[in-house]
Tab-separated table of C-alpha atoms in Angstrom:
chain	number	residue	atom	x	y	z
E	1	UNK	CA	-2.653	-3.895	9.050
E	2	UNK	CA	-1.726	-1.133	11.347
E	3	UNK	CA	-1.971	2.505	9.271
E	4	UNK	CA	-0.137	5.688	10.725
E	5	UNK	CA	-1.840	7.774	12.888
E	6	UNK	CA	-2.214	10.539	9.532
E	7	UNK	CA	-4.423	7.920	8.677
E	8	UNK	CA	-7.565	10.203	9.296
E	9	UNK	CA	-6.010	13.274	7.317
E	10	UNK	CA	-6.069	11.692	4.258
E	11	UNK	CA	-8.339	13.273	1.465
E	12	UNK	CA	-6.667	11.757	-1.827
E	13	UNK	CA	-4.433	8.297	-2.463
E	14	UNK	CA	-2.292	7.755	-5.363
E	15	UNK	CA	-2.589	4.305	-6.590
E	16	UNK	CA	0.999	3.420	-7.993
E	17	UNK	CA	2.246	0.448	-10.148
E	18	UNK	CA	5.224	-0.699	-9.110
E	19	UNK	CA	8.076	-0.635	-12.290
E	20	UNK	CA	11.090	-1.601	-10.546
E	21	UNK	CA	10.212	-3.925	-7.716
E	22	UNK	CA	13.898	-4.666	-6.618
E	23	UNK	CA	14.567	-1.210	-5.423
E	24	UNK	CA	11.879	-1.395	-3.091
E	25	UNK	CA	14.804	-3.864	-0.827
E	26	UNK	CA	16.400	-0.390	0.061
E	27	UNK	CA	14.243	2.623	-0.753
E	28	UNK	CA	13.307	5.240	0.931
E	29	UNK	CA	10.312	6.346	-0.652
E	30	UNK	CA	7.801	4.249	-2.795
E	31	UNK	CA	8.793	4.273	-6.395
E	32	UNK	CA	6.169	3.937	-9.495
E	33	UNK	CA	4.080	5.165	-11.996
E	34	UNK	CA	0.571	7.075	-10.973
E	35	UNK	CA	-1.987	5.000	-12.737
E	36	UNK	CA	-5.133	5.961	-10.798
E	37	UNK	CA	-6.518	9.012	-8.018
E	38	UNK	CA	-8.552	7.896	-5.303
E	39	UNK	CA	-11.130	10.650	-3.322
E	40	UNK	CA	-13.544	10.739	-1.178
E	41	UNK	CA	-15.216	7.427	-0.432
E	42	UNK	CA	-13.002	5.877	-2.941
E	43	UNK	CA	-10.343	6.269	-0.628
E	44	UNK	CA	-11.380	6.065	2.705
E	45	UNK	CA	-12.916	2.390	0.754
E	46	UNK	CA	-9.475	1.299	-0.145
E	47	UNK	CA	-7.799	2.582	3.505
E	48	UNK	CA	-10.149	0.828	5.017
E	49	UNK	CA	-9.471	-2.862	3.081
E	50	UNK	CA	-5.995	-2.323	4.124
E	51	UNK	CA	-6.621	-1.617	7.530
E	52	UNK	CA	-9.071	-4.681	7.611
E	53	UNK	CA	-5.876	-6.920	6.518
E	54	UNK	CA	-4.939	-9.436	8.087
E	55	UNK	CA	-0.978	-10.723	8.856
E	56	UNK	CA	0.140	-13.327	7.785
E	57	UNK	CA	3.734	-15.621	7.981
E	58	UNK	CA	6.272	-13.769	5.477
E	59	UNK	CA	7.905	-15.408	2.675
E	60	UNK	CA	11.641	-14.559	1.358
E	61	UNK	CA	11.034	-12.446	-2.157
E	62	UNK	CA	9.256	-8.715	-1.463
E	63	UNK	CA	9.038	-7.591	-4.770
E	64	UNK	CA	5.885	-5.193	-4.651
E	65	UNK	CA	3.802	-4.869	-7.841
E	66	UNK	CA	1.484	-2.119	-6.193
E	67	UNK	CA	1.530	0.609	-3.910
E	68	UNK	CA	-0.557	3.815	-2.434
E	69	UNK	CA	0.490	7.459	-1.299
E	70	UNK	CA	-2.007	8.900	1.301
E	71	UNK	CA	-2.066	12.621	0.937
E	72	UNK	CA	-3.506	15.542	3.358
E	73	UNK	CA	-4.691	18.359	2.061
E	74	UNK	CA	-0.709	20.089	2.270
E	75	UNK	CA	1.518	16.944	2.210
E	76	UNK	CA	2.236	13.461	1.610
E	77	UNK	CA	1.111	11.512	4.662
E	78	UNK	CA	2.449	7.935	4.412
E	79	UNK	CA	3.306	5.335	1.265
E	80	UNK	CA	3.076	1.545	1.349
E	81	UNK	CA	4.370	-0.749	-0.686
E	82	UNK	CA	2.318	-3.948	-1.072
E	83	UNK	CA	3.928	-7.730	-2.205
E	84	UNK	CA	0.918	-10.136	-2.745
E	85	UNK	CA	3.257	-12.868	-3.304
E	86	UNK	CA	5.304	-13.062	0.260
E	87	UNK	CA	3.054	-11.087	2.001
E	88	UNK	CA	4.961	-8.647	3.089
E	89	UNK	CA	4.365	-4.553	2.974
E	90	UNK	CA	6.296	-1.256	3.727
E	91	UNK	CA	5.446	1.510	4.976
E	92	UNK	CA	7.131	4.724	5.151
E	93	UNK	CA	6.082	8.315	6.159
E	94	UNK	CA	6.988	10.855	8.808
E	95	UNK	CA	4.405	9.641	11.018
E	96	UNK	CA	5.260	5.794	10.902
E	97	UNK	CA	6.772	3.677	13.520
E	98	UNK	CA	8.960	1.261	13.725
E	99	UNK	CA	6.697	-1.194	14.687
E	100	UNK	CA	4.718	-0.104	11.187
E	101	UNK	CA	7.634	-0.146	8.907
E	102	UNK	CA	7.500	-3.605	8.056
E	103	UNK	CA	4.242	-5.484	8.281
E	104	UNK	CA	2.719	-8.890	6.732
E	105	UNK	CA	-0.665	-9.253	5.353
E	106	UNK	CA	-2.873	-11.938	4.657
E	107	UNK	CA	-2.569	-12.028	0.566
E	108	UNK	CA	-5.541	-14.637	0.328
E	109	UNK	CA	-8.032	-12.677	2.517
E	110	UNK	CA	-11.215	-11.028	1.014
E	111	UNK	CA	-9.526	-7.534	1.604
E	112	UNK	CA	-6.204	-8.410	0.275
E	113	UNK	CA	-8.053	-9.928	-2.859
E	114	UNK	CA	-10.729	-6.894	-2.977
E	115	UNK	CA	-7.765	-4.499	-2.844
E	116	UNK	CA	-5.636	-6.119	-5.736
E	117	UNK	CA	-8.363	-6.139	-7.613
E	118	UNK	CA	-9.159	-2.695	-7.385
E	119	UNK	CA	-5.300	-2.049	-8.258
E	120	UNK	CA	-5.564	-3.908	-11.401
E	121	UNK	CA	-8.766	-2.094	-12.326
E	122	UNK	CA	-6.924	0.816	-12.268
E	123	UNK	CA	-5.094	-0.862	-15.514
E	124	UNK	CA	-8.166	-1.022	-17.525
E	125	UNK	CA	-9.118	2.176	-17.400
């Protein structure tokens, strides 16, 4: 998946479960509930799985369950939304482009699966 250039700023990610997936059709901003901080190696781990995603053919629904927000150390770099079930992600942020803004990913691929699974860790504890 292709990440933002701000990519390389980022010292924290917010780990965010998705409450109201249907808003994500016309948001502007990712939507959710905080349910885990990731630093350090933790993050540069899990920005690293999603770079290492592959795409994949999109299906029709895009109702995200998950998403991240990459921080800097003064702002909010970029958020993606993440649908594991029509592979299909957004991406918004000031340093995004249009060619990032909507992107497909590979739901059954080792990182895809390694990444949700790290998500719903984030449940349990």
């Amino acid at each position: 998946m292709l990440l933002p250039h701000t990519r390389a700023e980022t010292e924290l990610i917010e780990v965010v479960r998705i409450a109201d997936p249907a808003s994500h059709l016309t948001s502007r901003e990712l939507t959710g509930d905080t349910v885990a901080i990731w630093a350090e190696d933790e993050a540069e781990e899990a920005l690293a799985l999603v770079a290492d995603l592959p795409s994949d053919e999109l299906y029709r629904c895009f109702l995200p369950g998950w998403g991240i927000r990459a921080h800097g150390a003064d702002d909010r770099l970029f958020e993606i939304a993440f649908c594991f079930r029509c592979h299909g992600a957004r991406v918004w942020g000031p340093g995004v482009t249009a060619e990032q803004r909507h992107q497909t990913f590979d739901a059954q691929s080792l990182a895809a699966r390694e990444l949700l699974s790290r998500f719903r860790a984030c449940l349990l504890d």
